[in-house]
PDB file of C-alpha atoms in Angstrom:
ATOM      1  CA  UNK A   1      -5.337  18.113  11.500  1.00 60.00           C
ATOM      2  CA  UNK A   2      -3.743  17.951  14.956  1.00 62.00           C
ATOM      3  CA  UNK A   3      -1.367  15.133  15.719  1.00 66.00           C
ATOM      4  CA  UNK A   4       1.224  14.159  18.302  1.00 79.00           C
ATOM      5  CA  UNK A   5       3.542  12.738  15.643  1.00 91.00           C
ATOM      6  CA  UNK A   6       6.805  14.569  15.082  1.00 95.00           C
ATOM      7  CA  UNK A   7       6.588  15.606  11.445  1.00 96.00           C
ATOM      8  CA  UNK A   8       9.368  16.951   9.259  1.00 96.00           C
ATOM      9  CA  UNK A   9       8.868  20.289   7.519  1.00 96.00           C
ATOM     10  CA  UNK A  10       7.974  18.550   4.264  1.00 96.00           C
ATOM     11  CA  UNK A  11       5.491  16.275   6.035  1.00 97.00           C
ATOM     12  CA  UNK A  12       3.850  19.304   7.657  1.00 96.00           C
ATOM     13  CA  UNK A  13       3.611  20.961   4.235  1.00 97.00           C
ATOM     14  CA  UNK A  14       2.075  17.821   2.727  1.00 96.00           C
ATOM     15  CA  UNK A  15      -0.467  17.718   5.547  1.00 96.00           C
ATOM     16  CA  UNK A  16      -1.257  21.417   5.107  1.00 96.00           C
ATOM     17  CA  UNK A  17      -2.014  20.930   1.403  1.00 95.00           C
ATOM     18  CA  UNK A  18       0.979  22.818  -0.002  1.00 96.00           C
ATOM     19  CA  UNK A  19       1.442  20.123  -2.674  1.00 95.00           C
ATOM     20  CA  UNK A  20      -2.231  19.727  -3.539  1.00 94.00           C
ATOM     21  CA  UNK A  21      -5.362  18.200  -2.131  1.00 94.00           C
ATOM     22  CA  UNK A  22      -4.624  14.628  -3.186  1.00 95.00           C
ATOM     23  CA  UNK A  23      -1.379  14.550  -1.238  1.00 96.00           C
ATOM     24  CA  UNK A  24      -3.101  16.306   1.669  1.00 96.00           C
ATOM     25  CA  UNK A  25      -5.754  13.552   1.767  1.00 95.00           C
ATOM     26  CA  UNK A  26      -3.089  10.859   1.520  1.00 96.00           C
ATOM     27  CA  UNK A  27      -1.025  12.424   4.296  1.00 97.00           C
ATOM     28  CA  UNK A  28      -4.118  12.770   6.502  1.00 97.00           C
ATOM     29  CA  UNK A  29      -4.671   9.034   6.182  1.00 96.00           C
ATOM     30  CA  UNK A  30      -1.026   8.173   6.974  1.00 97.00           C
ATOM     31  CA  UNK A  31      -0.960  10.578   9.926  1.00 97.00           C
ATOM     32  CA  UNK A  32      -4.366   9.395  11.141  1.00 96.00           C
ATOM     33  CA  UNK A  33      -3.191   5.789  11.310  1.00 96.00           C
ATOM     34  CA  UNK A  34       0.011   6.880  13.019  1.00 96.00           C
ATOM     35  CA  UNK A  35      -2.033   8.737  15.627  1.00 96.00           C
ATOM     36  CA  UNK A  36      -4.312   5.744  16.220  1.00 95.00           C
ATOM     37  CA  UNK A  37      -1.334   3.449  16.736  1.00 95.00           C
ATOM     38  CA  UNK A  38       0.627   5.938  18.865  1.00 95.00           C
ATOM     39  CA  UNK A  39       3.498   6.236  16.420  1.00 96.00           C
ATOM     40  CA  UNK A  40       6.137   8.814  17.224  1.00 96.00           C
ATOM     41  CA  UNK A  41       7.011   9.660  13.643  1.00 97.00           C
ATOM     42  CA  UNK A  42       6.618   8.800   9.985  1.00 98.00           C
ATOM     43  CA  UNK A  43       9.263   6.849   8.085  1.00 98.00           C
ATOM     44  CA  UNK A  44      10.191   6.742   4.424  1.00 98.00           C
ATOM     45  CA  UNK A  45       9.325   3.582   2.520  1.00 98.00           C
ATOM     46  CA  UNK A  46      11.014   2.061  -0.522  1.00 98.00           C
ATOM     47  CA  UNK A  47       7.954   0.397  -2.081  1.00 97.00           C
ATOM     48  CA  UNK A  48       4.231  -0.160  -1.779  1.00 98.00           C
ATOM     49  CA  UNK A  49       1.863  -2.933  -2.784  1.00 97.00           C
ATOM     50  CA  UNK A  50      -1.707  -1.711  -3.126  1.00 97.00           C
ATOM     51  CA  UNK A  51      -4.900  -3.736  -2.661  1.00 95.00           C
ATOM     52  CA  UNK A  52      -8.455  -2.549  -3.186  1.00 91.00           C
ATOM     53  CA  UNK A  53      -8.534  -3.277  -6.890  1.00 95.00           C
ATOM     54  CA  UNK A  54     -11.675  -5.282  -7.610  1.00 95.00           C
ATOM     55  CA  UNK A  55     -14.632  -3.199  -8.713  1.00 96.00           C
ATOM     56  CA  UNK A  56     -16.791  -5.779  -6.933  1.00 94.00           C
ATOM     57  CA  UNK A  57     -15.329  -4.522  -3.630  1.00 93.00           C
ATOM     58  CA  UNK A  58     -14.903  -0.854  -4.537  1.00 95.00           C
ATOM     59  CA  UNK A  59     -18.209  -0.163  -6.263  1.00 95.00           C
ATOM     60  CA  UNK A  60     -18.974   3.222  -7.782  1.00 96.00           C
ATOM     61  CA  UNK A  61     -17.939   5.080  -4.626  1.00 96.00           C
ATOM     62  CA  UNK A  62     -14.459   3.544  -4.646  1.00 95.00           C
ATOM     63  CA  UNK A  63     -14.065   4.126  -8.367  1.00 96.00           C
ATOM     64  CA  UNK A  64     -15.133   7.752  -7.963  1.00 95.00           C
ATOM     65  CA  UNK A  65     -12.625   8.179  -5.118  1.00 93.00           C
ATOM     66  CA  UNK A  66      -9.761   6.773  -7.208  1.00 95.00           C
ATOM     67  CA  UNK A  67     -10.678   8.892 -10.213  1.00 95.00           C
ATOM     68  CA  UNK A  68     -10.827  12.019  -8.064  1.00 93.00           C
ATOM     69  CA  UNK A  69      -7.304  11.307  -6.787  1.00 92.00           C
ATOM     70  CA  UNK A  70      -6.021  10.615 -10.294  1.00 93.00           C
ATOM     71  CA  UNK A  71      -7.338  13.939 -11.650  1.00 92.00           C
ATOM     72  CA  UNK A  72      -4.770  15.855  -9.605  1.00 89.00           C
ATOM     73  CA  UNK A  73      -1.818  14.500 -11.600  1.00 91.00           C
ATOM     74  CA  UNK A  74      -0.091  13.136  -8.498  1.00 95.00           C
ATOM     75  CA  UNK A  75       1.857   9.900  -8.897  1.00 96.00           C
ATOM     76  CA  UNK A  76       3.451   7.448  -6.501  1.00 97.00           C
ATOM     77  CA  UNK A  77       6.709   8.618  -4.955  1.00 97.00           C
ATOM     78  CA  UNK A  78       8.007   5.049  -4.610  1.00 98.00           C
ATOM     79  CA  UNK A  79       7.745   1.959  -6.812  1.00 97.00           C
ATOM     80  CA  UNK A  80       4.267   0.548  -6.264  1.00 97.00           C
ATOM     81  CA  UNK A  81       2.523  -2.534  -7.601  1.00 97.00           C
ATOM     82  CA  UNK A  82      -1.122  -3.534  -7.694  1.00 97.00           C
ATOM     83  CA  UNK A  83      -2.943  -6.535  -6.245  1.00 95.00           C
ATOM     84  CA  UNK A  84      -5.156  -8.719  -8.510  1.00 95.00           C
ATOM     85  CA  UNK A  85      -8.253  -7.214 -10.090  1.00 95.00           C
ATOM     86  CA  UNK A  86     -11.776  -8.612 -10.116  1.00 93.00           C
ATOM     87  CA  UNK A  87     -11.323 -10.258 -13.512  1.00 95.00           C
ATOM     88  CA  UNK A  88      -8.789 -11.295 -16.123  1.00 94.00           C
ATOM     89  CA  UNK A  89      -8.031  -7.963 -17.795  1.00 94.00           C
ATOM     90  CA  UNK A  90      -7.388  -9.417 -21.231  1.00 93.00           C
ATOM     91  CA  UNK A  91      -9.711 -12.421 -21.502  1.00 94.00           C
ATOM     92  CA  UNK A  92     -12.654 -11.330 -19.389  1.00 95.00           C
ATOM     93  CA  UNK A  93     -15.188 -12.185 -22.101  1.00 95.00           C
ATOM     94  CA  UNK A  94     -14.045 -15.830 -22.084  1.00 95.00           C
ATOM     95  CA  UNK A  95     -15.055 -16.044 -18.422  1.00 95.00           C
ATOM     96  CA  UNK A  96     -18.552 -14.644 -18.869  1.00 95.00           C
ATOM     97  CA  UNK A  97     -17.857 -11.306 -17.183  1.00 95.00           C
ATOM     98  CA  UNK A  98     -20.625  -8.780 -17.744  1.00 96.00           C
ATOM     99  CA  UNK A  99     -19.542  -5.912 -20.033  1.00 96.00           C
ATOM    100  CA  UNK A 100     -20.692  -3.262 -17.518  1.00 96.00           C
ATOM    101  CA  UNK A 101     -18.572  -4.815 -14.769  1.00 96.00           C
ATOM    102  CA  UNK A 102     -15.608  -5.111 -17.151  1.00 96.00           C
ATOM    103  CA  UNK A 103     -15.881  -1.456 -18.139  1.00 97.00           C
ATOM    104  CA  UNK A 104     -15.908  -0.335 -14.511  1.00 97.00           C
ATOM    105  CA  UNK A 105     -13.029  -2.681 -13.610  1.00 97.00           C
ATOM    106  CA  UNK A 106     -10.940  -1.288 -16.465  1.00 97.00           C
ATOM    107  CA  UNK A 107     -11.683   2.235 -15.223  1.00 97.00           C
ATOM    108  CA  UNK A 108     -10.325   1.233 -11.800  1.00 97.00           C
ATOM    109  CA  UNK A 109      -7.123  -0.036 -13.422  1.00 97.00           C
ATOM    110  CA  UNK A 110      -6.791   3.145 -15.505  1.00 97.00           C
ATOM    111  CA  UNK A 111      -7.150   5.306 -12.391  1.00 97.00           C
ATOM    112  CA  UNK A 112      -4.355   3.372 -10.677  1.00 97.00           C
ATOM    113  CA  UNK A 113      -2.208   3.734 -13.812  1.00 97.00           C
ATOM    114  CA  UNK A 114      -2.680   7.505 -13.735  1.00 97.00           C
ATOM    115  CA  UNK A 115      -1.596   7.435 -10.076  1.00 97.00           C
ATOM    116  CA  UNK A 116       1.683   5.821 -11.135  1.00 97.00           C
ATOM    117  CA  UNK A 117       0.912   2.393  -9.715  1.00 97.00           C
ATOM    118  CA  UNK A 118       2.277  -0.473 -11.812  1.00 96.00           C
ATOM    119  CA  UNK A 119      -0.803  -2.463 -12.792  1.00 95.00           C
ATOM    120  CA  UNK A 120       0.864  -5.817 -12.270  1.00 94.00           C
ATOM    121  CA  UNK A 121      -2.306  -7.265 -10.735  1.00 95.00           C
ATOM    122  CA  UNK A 122      -0.352  -9.811  -8.729  1.00 94.00           C
ATOM    123  CA  UNK A 123      -0.441 -10.934  -5.110  1.00 94.00           C
ATOM    124  CA  UNK A 124       3.239 -11.948  -5.295  1.00 95.00           C
ATOM    125  CA  UNK A 125       5.000  -8.635  -5.988  1.00 94.00           C
ATOM    126  CA  UNK A 126       8.363 -10.065  -4.929  1.00 94.00           C
ATOM    127  CA  UNK A 127       8.282 -12.377  -7.991  1.00 93.00           C
ATOM    128  CA  UNK A 128       7.726  -9.552 -10.474  1.00 91.00           C
ATOM    129  CA  UNK A 129      10.330  -6.992  -9.483  1.00 90.00           C
ATOM    130  CA  UNK A 130       8.993  -5.446  -6.256  1.00 92.00           C
ATOM    131  CA  UNK A 131      11.533  -7.108  -3.969  1.00 92.00           C
ATOM    132  CA  UNK A 132      12.683  -5.025  -1.007  1.00 96.00           C
ATOM    133  CA  UNK A 133      15.996  -5.596   0.724  1.00 96.00           C
ATOM    134  CA  UNK A 134      16.585  -6.715   4.289  1.00 97.00           C
ATOM    135  CA  UNK A 135      15.385  -4.140   6.879  1.00 97.00           C
ATOM    136  CA  UNK A 136      13.814  -1.829   4.263  1.00 98.00           C
ATOM    137  CA  UNK A 137      10.548  -0.231   5.318  1.00 98.00           C
ATOM    138  CA  UNK A 138       7.692  -0.873   2.898  1.00 98.00           C
ATOM    139  CA  UNK A 139       3.900  -0.537   2.869  1.00 98.00           C
ATOM    140  CA  UNK A 140       2.294  -3.708   1.527  1.00 98.00           C
ATOM    141  CA  UNK A 141      -1.310  -4.808   1.781  1.00 96.00           C
ATOM    142  CA  UNK A 142      -1.651  -8.372   0.442  1.00 93.00           C
ATOM    143  CA  UNK A 143      -1.581 -10.673   3.482  1.00 92.00           C
ATOM    144  CA  UNK A 144       0.598 -13.460   2.068  1.00 94.00           C
ATOM    145  CA  UNK A 145       3.023 -10.933   0.548  1.00 96.00           C
ATOM    146  CA  UNK A 146       3.270  -9.179   3.930  1.00 97.00           C
ATOM    147  CA  UNK A 147       4.196 -12.479   5.612  1.00 96.00           C
ATOM    148  CA  UNK A 148       6.776 -13.234   2.914  1.00 96.00           C
ATOM    149  CA  UNK A 149       8.295  -9.749   3.084  1.00 97.00           C
ATOM    150  CA  UNK A 150       8.639  -9.795   6.872  1.00 96.00           C
ATOM    151  CA  UNK A 151       9.801 -13.381   7.339  1.00 94.00           C
ATOM    152  CA  UNK A 152      11.671 -14.401   4.183  1.00 95.00           C
ATOM    153  CA  UNK A 153      12.973 -11.086   2.851  1.00 96.00           C
ATOM    154  CA  UNK A 154      13.424  -9.451   6.254  1.00 96.00           C
ATOM    155  CA  UNK A 155      11.786  -6.230   5.088  1.00 98.00           C
ATOM    156  CA  UNK A 156       9.434  -4.393   7.444  1.00 98.00           C
ATOM    157  CA  UNK A 157       5.766  -3.835   6.840  1.00 98.00           C
ATOM    158  CA  UNK A 158       2.490  -3.963   8.659  1.00 97.00           C
ATOM    159  CA  UNK A 159      -0.486  -5.363   6.788  1.00 96.00           C
ATOM    160  CA  UNK A 160      -1.770  -2.172   5.213  1.00 96.00           C
ATOM    161  CA  UNK A 161      -5.304  -1.687   4.009  1.00 93.00           C
ATOM    162  CA  UNK A 162      -5.800  -0.744   0.360  1.00 93.00           C
ATOM    163  CA  UNK A 163      -6.307   2.979   1.057  1.00 94.00           C
ATOM    164  CA  UNK A 164      -3.393   3.203   3.492  1.00 97.00           C
ATOM    165  CA  UNK A 165      -1.017   1.430   1.082  1.00 97.00           C
ATOM    166  CA  UNK A 166      -2.104   3.828  -1.664  1.00 97.00           C
ATOM    167  CA  UNK A 167      -1.587   6.807   0.655  1.00 98.00           C
ATOM    168  CA  UNK A 168       1.865   5.489   1.552  1.00 98.00           C
ATOM    169  CA  UNK A 169       2.736   5.074  -2.134  1.00 98.00           C
ATOM    170  CA  UNK A 170       1.686   8.662  -2.890  1.00 98.00           C
ATOM    171  CA  UNK A 171       3.482  10.208   0.091  1.00 98.00           C
ATOM    172  CA  UNK A 172       6.431   7.806   0.266  1.00 98.00           C
ATOM    173  CA  UNK A 173       5.801   7.397   3.985  1.00 98.00           C
ATOM    174  CA  UNK A 174       4.098   5.266   6.558  1.00 98.00           C
ATOM    175  CA  UNK A 175       3.794   5.554  10.321  1.00 98.00           C
ATOM    176  CA  UNK A 176       6.466   3.872  12.422  1.00 97.00           C
ATOM    177  CA  UNK A 177       4.549   1.363  14.523  1.00 97.00           C
ATOM    178  CA  UNK A 178       3.975  -2.378  14.681  1.00 96.00           C
ATOM    179  CA  UNK A 179       6.371  -4.491  12.634  1.00 97.00           C
ATOM    180  CA  UNK A 180       8.441  -1.459  11.660  1.00 98.00           C
ATOM    181  CA  UNK A 181       9.793  -1.401  15.228  1.00 97.00           C
ATOM    182  CA  UNK A 182      12.626  -3.631  16.468  1.00 95.00           C
ATOM    183  CA  UNK A 183      10.793  -4.507  19.679  1.00 93.00           C
ATOM    184  CA  UNK A 184       7.747  -5.749  17.775  1.00 93.00           C
ATOM    185  CA  UNK A 185       9.921  -8.166  15.811  1.00 92.00           C
ATOM    186  CA  UNK A 186      11.320 -10.088  18.774  1.00 90.00           C
ATOM    187  CA  UNK A 187      10.245 -13.738  18.841  1.00 85.00           C
ATOM    188  CA  UNK A 188       7.700 -14.749  21.450  1.00 87.00           C
ATOM    189  CA  UNK A 189       7.979 -18.489  20.858  1.00 89.00           C
ATOM    190  CA  UNK A 190      10.984 -20.749  20.557  1.00 89.00           C
ATOM    191  CA  UNK A 191      10.643 -24.129  18.858  1.00 91.00           C
ATOM    192  CA  UNK A 192      13.305 -26.797  19.297  1.00 92.00           C
ATOM    193  CA  UNK A 193      13.148 -29.649  16.824  1.00 93.00           C
ATOM    194  CA  UNK A 194      15.016 -32.821  17.637  1.00 92.00           C
ATOM    195  CA  UNK A 195      15.507 -35.609  15.150  1.00 90.00           C
ATOM    196  CA  UNK A 196      16.564 -39.213  15.416  1.00 86.00           C
ATOM    197  CA  UNK A 197      19.801 -40.219  13.734  1.00 74.00           C
TER     198      UNK A 197
END
């Protein structure tokens, strides 16, 4: 894969498949997004939050993709948590979930477990231990968590898609563009609130 990004030696090796096909696929996705967004380089992240969990959204193709990645024995290089699933994992029968759907959903969760993703199934990772520090680069996908991380915690993340957050978790990297850059974080609106005494 040709790219204009400046890659380190290890990143070039990951992209060339030296560490296996799963990491090659993951690096291709990270590099591909970096190329699309005209990033100059990749940056290391300290955590990931992965969406794309519900079998209802993934279907058999998504499940097959996850299982193919998990077969390689590769695990996340950074702490990574998982967005909510398509059902309550423990009490699904109480909610009338079809057994076939439940079986497939549990297979999705098992594939993520084998990939080293903490199956927290939460959209608020910052409340369950995945809390980055100020200015840390992360790769999160849940929209409200992304807003919280950028504005309240002062961490830096774009809103990743499920596959790109997973690729970032596996490689420990994301492309440096968007909200990872200082210039993209400058305010464009100033609000002055005046109150009566």
